[in-house]
Short mmCIF file of C-alpha atoms and ligand atoms in Angstrom, two decimals:
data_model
loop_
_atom_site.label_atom_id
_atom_site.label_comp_id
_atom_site.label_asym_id
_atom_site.label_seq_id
_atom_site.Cartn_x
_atom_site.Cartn_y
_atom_site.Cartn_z
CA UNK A 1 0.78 16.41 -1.56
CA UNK A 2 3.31 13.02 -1.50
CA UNK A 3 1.68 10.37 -2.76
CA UNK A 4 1.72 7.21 -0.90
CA UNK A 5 3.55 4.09 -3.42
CA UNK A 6 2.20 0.95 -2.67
CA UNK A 7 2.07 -2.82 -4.82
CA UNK A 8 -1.39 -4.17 -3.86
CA UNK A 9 -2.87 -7.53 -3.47
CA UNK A 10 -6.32 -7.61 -5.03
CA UNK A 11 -6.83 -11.56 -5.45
CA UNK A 12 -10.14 -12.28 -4.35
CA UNK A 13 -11.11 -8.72 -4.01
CA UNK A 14 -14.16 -7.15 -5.13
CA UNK A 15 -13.28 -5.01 -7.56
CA UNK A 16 -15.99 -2.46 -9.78
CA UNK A 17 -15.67 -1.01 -13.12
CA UNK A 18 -17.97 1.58 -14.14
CA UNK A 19 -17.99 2.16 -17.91
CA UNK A 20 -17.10 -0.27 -20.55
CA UNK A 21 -15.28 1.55 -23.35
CA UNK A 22 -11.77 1.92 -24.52
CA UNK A 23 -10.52 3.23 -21.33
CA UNK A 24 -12.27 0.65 -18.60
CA UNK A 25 -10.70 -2.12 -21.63
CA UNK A 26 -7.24 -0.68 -20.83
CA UNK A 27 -8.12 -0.75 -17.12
CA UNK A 28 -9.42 -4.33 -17.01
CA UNK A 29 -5.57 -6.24 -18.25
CA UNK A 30 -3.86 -5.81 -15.14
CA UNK A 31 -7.09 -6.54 -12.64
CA UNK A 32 -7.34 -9.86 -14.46
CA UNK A 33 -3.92 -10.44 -13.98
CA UNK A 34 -4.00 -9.41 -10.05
CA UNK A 35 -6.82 -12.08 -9.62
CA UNK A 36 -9.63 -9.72 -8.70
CA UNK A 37 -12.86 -10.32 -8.74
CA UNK A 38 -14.41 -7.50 -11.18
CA UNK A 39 -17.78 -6.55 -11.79
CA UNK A 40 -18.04 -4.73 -14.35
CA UNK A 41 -21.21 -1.86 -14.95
CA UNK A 42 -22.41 -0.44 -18.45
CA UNK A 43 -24.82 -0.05 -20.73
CA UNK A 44 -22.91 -0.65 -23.39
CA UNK A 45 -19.60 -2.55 -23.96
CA UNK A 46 -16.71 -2.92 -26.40
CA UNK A 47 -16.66 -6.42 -28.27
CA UNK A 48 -12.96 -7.36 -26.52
CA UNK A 49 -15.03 -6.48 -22.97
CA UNK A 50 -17.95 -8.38 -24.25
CA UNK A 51 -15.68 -11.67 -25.03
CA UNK A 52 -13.83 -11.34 -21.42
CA UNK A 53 -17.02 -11.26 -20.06
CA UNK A 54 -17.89 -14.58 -21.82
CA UNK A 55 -14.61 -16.27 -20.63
CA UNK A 56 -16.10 -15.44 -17.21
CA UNK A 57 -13.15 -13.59 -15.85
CA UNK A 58 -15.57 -10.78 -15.10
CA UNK A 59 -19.23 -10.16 -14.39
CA UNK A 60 -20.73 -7.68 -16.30
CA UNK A 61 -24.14 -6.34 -15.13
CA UNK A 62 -25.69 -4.40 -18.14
CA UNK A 63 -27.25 -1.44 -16.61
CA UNK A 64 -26.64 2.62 -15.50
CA UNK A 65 -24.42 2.95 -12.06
CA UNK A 66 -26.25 2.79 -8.95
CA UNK A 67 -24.89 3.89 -5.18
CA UNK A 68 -25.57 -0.17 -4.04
CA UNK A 69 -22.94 -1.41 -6.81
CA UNK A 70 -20.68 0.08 -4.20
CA UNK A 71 -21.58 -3.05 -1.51
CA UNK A 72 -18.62 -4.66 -0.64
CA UNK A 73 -16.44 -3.16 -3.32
CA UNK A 74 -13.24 -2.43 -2.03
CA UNK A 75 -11.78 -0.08 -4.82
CA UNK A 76 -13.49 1.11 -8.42
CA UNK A 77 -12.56 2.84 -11.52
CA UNK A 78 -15.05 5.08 -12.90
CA UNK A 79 -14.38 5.26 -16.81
CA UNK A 80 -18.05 6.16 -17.98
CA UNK A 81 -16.55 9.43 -19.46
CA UNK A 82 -19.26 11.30 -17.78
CA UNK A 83 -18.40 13.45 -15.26
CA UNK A 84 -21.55 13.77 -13.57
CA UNK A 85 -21.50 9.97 -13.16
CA UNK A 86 -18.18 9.83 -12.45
CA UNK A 87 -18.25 12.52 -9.67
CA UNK A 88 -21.66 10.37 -8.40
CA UNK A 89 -19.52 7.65 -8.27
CA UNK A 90 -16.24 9.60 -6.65
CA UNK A 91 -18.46 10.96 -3.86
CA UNK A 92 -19.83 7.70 -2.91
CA UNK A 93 -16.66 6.19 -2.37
CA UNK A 94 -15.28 8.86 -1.09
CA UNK A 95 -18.27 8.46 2.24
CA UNK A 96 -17.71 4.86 2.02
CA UNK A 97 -14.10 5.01 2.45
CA UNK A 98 -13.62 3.09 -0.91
CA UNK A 99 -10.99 3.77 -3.10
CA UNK A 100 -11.97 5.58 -6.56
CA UNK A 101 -9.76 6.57 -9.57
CA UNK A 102 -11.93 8.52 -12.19
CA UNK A 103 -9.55 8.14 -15.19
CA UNK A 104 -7.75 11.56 -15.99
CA UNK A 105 -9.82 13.29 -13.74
CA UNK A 106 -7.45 13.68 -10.83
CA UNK A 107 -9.77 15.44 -8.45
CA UNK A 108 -12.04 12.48 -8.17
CA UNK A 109 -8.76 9.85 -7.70
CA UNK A 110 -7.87 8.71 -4.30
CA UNK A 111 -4.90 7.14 -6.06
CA UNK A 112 -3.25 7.31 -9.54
CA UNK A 113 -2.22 4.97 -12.32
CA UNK A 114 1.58 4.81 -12.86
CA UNK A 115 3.38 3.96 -16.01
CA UNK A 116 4.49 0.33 -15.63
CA UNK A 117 7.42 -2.42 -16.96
CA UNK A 118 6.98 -5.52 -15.83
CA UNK A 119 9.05 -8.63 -16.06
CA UNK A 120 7.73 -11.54 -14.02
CA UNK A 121 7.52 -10.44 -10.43
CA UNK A 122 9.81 -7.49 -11.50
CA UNK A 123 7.52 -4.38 -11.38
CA UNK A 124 8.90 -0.82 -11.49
CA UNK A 125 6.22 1.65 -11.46
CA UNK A 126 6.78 5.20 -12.34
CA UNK A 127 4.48 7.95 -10.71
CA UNK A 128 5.01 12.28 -11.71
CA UNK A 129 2.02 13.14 -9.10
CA UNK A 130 0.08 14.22 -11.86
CA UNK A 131 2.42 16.49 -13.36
CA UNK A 132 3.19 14.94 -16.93
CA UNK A 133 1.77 11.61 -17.54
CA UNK A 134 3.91 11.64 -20.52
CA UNK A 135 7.12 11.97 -18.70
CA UNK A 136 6.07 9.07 -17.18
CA UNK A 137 5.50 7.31 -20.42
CA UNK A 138 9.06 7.93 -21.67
CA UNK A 139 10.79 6.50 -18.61
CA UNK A 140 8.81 3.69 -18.74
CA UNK A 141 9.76 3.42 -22.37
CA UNK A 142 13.27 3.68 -21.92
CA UNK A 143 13.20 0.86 -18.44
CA UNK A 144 11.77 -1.29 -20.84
CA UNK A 145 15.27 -1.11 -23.33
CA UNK A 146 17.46 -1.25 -19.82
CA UNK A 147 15.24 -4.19 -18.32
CA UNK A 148 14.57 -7.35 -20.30
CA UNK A 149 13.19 -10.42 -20.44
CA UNK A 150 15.92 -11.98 -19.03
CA UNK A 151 15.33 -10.11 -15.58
CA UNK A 152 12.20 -12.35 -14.74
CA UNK A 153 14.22 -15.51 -15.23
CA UNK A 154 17.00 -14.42 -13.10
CA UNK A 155 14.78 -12.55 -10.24
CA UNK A 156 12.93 -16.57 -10.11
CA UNK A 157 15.98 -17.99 -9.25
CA UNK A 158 17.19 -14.89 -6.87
CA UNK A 159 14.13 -15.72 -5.06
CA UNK A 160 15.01 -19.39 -4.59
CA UNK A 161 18.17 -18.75 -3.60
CA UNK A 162 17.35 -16.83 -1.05
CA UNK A 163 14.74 -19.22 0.14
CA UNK A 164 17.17 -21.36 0.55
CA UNK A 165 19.53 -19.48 2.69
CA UNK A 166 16.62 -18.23 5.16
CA UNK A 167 15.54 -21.93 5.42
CA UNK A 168 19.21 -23.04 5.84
CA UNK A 169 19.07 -20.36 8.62
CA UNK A 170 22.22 -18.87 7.12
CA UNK A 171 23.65 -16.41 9.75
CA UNK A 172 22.31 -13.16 8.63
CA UNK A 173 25.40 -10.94 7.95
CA UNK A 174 26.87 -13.71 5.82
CA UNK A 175 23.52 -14.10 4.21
CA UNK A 176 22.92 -10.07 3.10
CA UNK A 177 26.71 -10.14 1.98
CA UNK A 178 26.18 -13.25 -0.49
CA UNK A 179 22.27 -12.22 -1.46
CA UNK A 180 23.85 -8.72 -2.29
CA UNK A 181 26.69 -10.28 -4.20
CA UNK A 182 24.54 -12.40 -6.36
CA UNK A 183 22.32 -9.79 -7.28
CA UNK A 184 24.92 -7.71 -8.52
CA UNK A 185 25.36 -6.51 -12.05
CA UNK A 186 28.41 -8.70 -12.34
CA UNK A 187 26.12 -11.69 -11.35
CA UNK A 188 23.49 -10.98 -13.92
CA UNK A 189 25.60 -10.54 -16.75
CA UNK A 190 26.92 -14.08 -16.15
CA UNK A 191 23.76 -15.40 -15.86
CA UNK A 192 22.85 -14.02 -18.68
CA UNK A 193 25.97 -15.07 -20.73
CA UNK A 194 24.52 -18.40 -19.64
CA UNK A 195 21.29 -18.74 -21.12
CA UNK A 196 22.49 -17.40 -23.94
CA UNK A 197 25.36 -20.05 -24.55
CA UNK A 198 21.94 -22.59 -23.28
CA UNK A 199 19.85 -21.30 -25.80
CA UNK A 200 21.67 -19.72 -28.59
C1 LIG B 301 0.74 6.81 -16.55
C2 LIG B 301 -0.59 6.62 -17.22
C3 LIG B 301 -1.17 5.30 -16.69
C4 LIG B 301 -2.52 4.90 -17.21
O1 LIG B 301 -3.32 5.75 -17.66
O2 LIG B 301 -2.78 3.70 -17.14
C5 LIG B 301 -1.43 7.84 -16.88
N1 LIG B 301 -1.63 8.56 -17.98
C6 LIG B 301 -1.04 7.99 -19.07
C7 LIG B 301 -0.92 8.61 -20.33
C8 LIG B 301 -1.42 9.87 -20.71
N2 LIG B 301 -2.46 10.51 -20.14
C9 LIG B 301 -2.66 11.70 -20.79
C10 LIG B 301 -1.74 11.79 -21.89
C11 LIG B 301 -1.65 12.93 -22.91
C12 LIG B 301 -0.56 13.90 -22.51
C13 LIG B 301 -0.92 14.76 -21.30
O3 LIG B 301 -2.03 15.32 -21.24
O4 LIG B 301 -0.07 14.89 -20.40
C14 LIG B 301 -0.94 10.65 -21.81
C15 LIG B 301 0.19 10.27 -22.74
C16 LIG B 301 -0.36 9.65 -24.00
O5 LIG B 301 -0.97 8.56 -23.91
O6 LIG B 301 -0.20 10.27 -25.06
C17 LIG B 301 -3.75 12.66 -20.49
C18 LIG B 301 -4.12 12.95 -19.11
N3 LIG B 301 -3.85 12.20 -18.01
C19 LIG B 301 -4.39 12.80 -16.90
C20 LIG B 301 -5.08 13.98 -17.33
C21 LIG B 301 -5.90 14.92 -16.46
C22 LIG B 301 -5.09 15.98 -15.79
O7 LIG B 301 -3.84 15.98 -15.77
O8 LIG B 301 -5.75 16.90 -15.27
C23 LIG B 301 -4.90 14.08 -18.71
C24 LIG B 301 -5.43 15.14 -19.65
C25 LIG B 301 -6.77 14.64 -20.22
C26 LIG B 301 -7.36 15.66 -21.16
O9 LIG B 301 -6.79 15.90 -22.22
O10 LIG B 301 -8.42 16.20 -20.81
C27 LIG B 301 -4.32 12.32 -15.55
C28 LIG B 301 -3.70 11.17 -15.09
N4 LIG B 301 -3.05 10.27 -15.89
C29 LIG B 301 -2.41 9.36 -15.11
C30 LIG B 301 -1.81 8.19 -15.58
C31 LIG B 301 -2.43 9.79 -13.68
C32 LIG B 301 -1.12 10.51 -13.33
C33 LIG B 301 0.15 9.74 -13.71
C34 LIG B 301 1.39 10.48 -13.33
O11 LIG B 301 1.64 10.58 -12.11
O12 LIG B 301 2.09 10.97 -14.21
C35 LIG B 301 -3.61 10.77 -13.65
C36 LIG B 301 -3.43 11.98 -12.72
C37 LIG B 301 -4.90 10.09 -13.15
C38 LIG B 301 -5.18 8.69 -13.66
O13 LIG B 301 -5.81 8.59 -14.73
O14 LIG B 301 -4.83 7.72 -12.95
C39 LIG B 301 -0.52 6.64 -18.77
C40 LIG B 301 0.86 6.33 -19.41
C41 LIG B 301 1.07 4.82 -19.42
C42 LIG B 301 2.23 4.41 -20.21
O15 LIG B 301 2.15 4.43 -21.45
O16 LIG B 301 3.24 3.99 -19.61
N1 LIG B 302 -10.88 7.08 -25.45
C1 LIG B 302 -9.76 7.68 -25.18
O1 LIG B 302 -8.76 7.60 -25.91
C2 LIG B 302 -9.62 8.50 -23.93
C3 LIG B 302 -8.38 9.01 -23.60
C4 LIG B 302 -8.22 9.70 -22.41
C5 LIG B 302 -9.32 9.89 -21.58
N2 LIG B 302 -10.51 9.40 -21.90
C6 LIG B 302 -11.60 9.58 -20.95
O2 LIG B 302 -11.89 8.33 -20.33
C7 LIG B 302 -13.29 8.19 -20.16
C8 LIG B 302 -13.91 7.00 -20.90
O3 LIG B 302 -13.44 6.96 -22.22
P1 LIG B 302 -13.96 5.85 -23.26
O4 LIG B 302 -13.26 6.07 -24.53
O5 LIG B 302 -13.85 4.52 -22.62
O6 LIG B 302 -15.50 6.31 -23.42
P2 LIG B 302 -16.70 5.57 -24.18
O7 LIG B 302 -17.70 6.64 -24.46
O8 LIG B 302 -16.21 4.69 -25.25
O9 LIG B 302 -17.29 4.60 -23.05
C9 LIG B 302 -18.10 5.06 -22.02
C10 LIG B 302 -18.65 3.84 -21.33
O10 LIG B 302 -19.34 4.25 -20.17
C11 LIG B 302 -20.62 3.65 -20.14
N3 LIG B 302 -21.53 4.52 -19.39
C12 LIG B 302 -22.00 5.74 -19.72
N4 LIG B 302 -22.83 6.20 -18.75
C13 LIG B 302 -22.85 5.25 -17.78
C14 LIG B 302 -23.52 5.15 -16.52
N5 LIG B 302 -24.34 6.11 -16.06
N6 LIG B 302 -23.32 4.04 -15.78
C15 LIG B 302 -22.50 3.05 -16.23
N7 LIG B 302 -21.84 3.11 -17.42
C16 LIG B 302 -22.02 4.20 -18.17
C17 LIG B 302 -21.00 3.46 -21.59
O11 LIG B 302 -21.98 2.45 -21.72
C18 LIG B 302 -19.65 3.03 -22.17
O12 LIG B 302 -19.43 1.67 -21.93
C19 LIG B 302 -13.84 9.53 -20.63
O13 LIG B 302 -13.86 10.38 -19.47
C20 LIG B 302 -12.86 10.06 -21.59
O14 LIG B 302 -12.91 11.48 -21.66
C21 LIG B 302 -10.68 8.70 -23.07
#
């Protein structure tokens, strides 16, 4: 089966966690950071869970799973590292057309996690369908050498200059030529050389 790769927009979403251990902590970073709205289920939670709770930047409801946590969800992890639970859970969603991923359990995911570098709005996301998560791992190690810091800096102002060009109503072919040019390695390097000679 081909997976599907897609960059999602969660803000606002309703968002459920089920489980509140070392795995659903790992989980709970980048939901934050995509602006969900996450509800979070569990008996029991870590003390790092238990402080992001307090912040408020999720609700935690201190109970077992039940079916109706599903209402209005519109995707959950299930990280209670039981599978009974987590195939109660997977079946559910599966009727409701919601979609689950039941960490390392990839017959109860409707989609994976992918290994992930991000700089600023720079994402690359690396997928193996399963086949060796720690593949995955070492690419994403060795992006992170070949992309840094620099590349969210310089992807903010490829972004307004392009703005600038669509507002300017720039004729088009002229436009892809120059946006191509200026995101060029050539380009880069000379911004770089830039905020170096700025900041160093
Ligand atoms: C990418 C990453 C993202 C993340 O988890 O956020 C991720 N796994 C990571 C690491 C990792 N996971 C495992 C090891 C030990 C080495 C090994 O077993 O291979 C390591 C390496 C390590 O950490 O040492 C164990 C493991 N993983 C799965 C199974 C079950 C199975 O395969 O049947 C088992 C056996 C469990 C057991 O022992 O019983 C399944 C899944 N793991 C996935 C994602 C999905 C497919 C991703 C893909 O397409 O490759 C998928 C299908 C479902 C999912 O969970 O979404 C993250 C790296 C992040 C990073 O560092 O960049
Ligand atoms: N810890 C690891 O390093 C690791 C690594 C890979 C995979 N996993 C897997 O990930 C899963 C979770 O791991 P963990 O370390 O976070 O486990 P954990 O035991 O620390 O946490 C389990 C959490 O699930 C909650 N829970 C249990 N039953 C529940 C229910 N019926 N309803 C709601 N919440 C319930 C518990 O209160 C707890 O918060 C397991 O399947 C585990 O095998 C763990």
């Amino acid at each position: 089966m081909v997976l599907f790769p897609a960059f999602l927009k969660l803000q606002g979403r309703p968002l459920l966690i089920v489980g509140g251990g070392a795995i659903a902590e790992q989980k709970l970073d980048g939901m934050i950071e995509a602006e969900a709205l996450i509800t979070l289920v569990a008996p029991q939670i870590t003390p790092a869970i238990r402080e992001i709770a307090r912040a408020g930047s999720i609700q935690w409801i201190a109970r077992e799973f039940r079916r109706s946590d599903l209402n209005r969800t519109f995707l959950v992890i299930a990280a209670t590292g039981n599978p009974r639970v987590n195939e109660e859970i997977f079946r559910e969603a599966d009727r409701r057309n919601i979609l689950c991923n039941a960490v390392d359990e990839p017959e109860r995911c409707h989609f994976y996690y992918g290994s992930v570098v991000r700089r600023g709005d720079l994402q690359i996301a690396i997928s193996t369908n399963g086949k060796s998560p720690a593949l995955a791992q070492r690419l994403r190690k060795e992006f992170e050498t070949l992309i840094d810091g620099t590349y969210a800096e310089w992807l903010e102002w490829l972004g307004r200059v392009r703005t600038l060009y669509i507002n300017r109503r720039v004729q088009r072919e002229q436009r892809v030529r120059a946006l191509h040019h200026l995101a060029s390695r050539p380009v880069f390097e000379r911004y770089r050389q830039r905020e170096v000679s700025h900041h160093g």
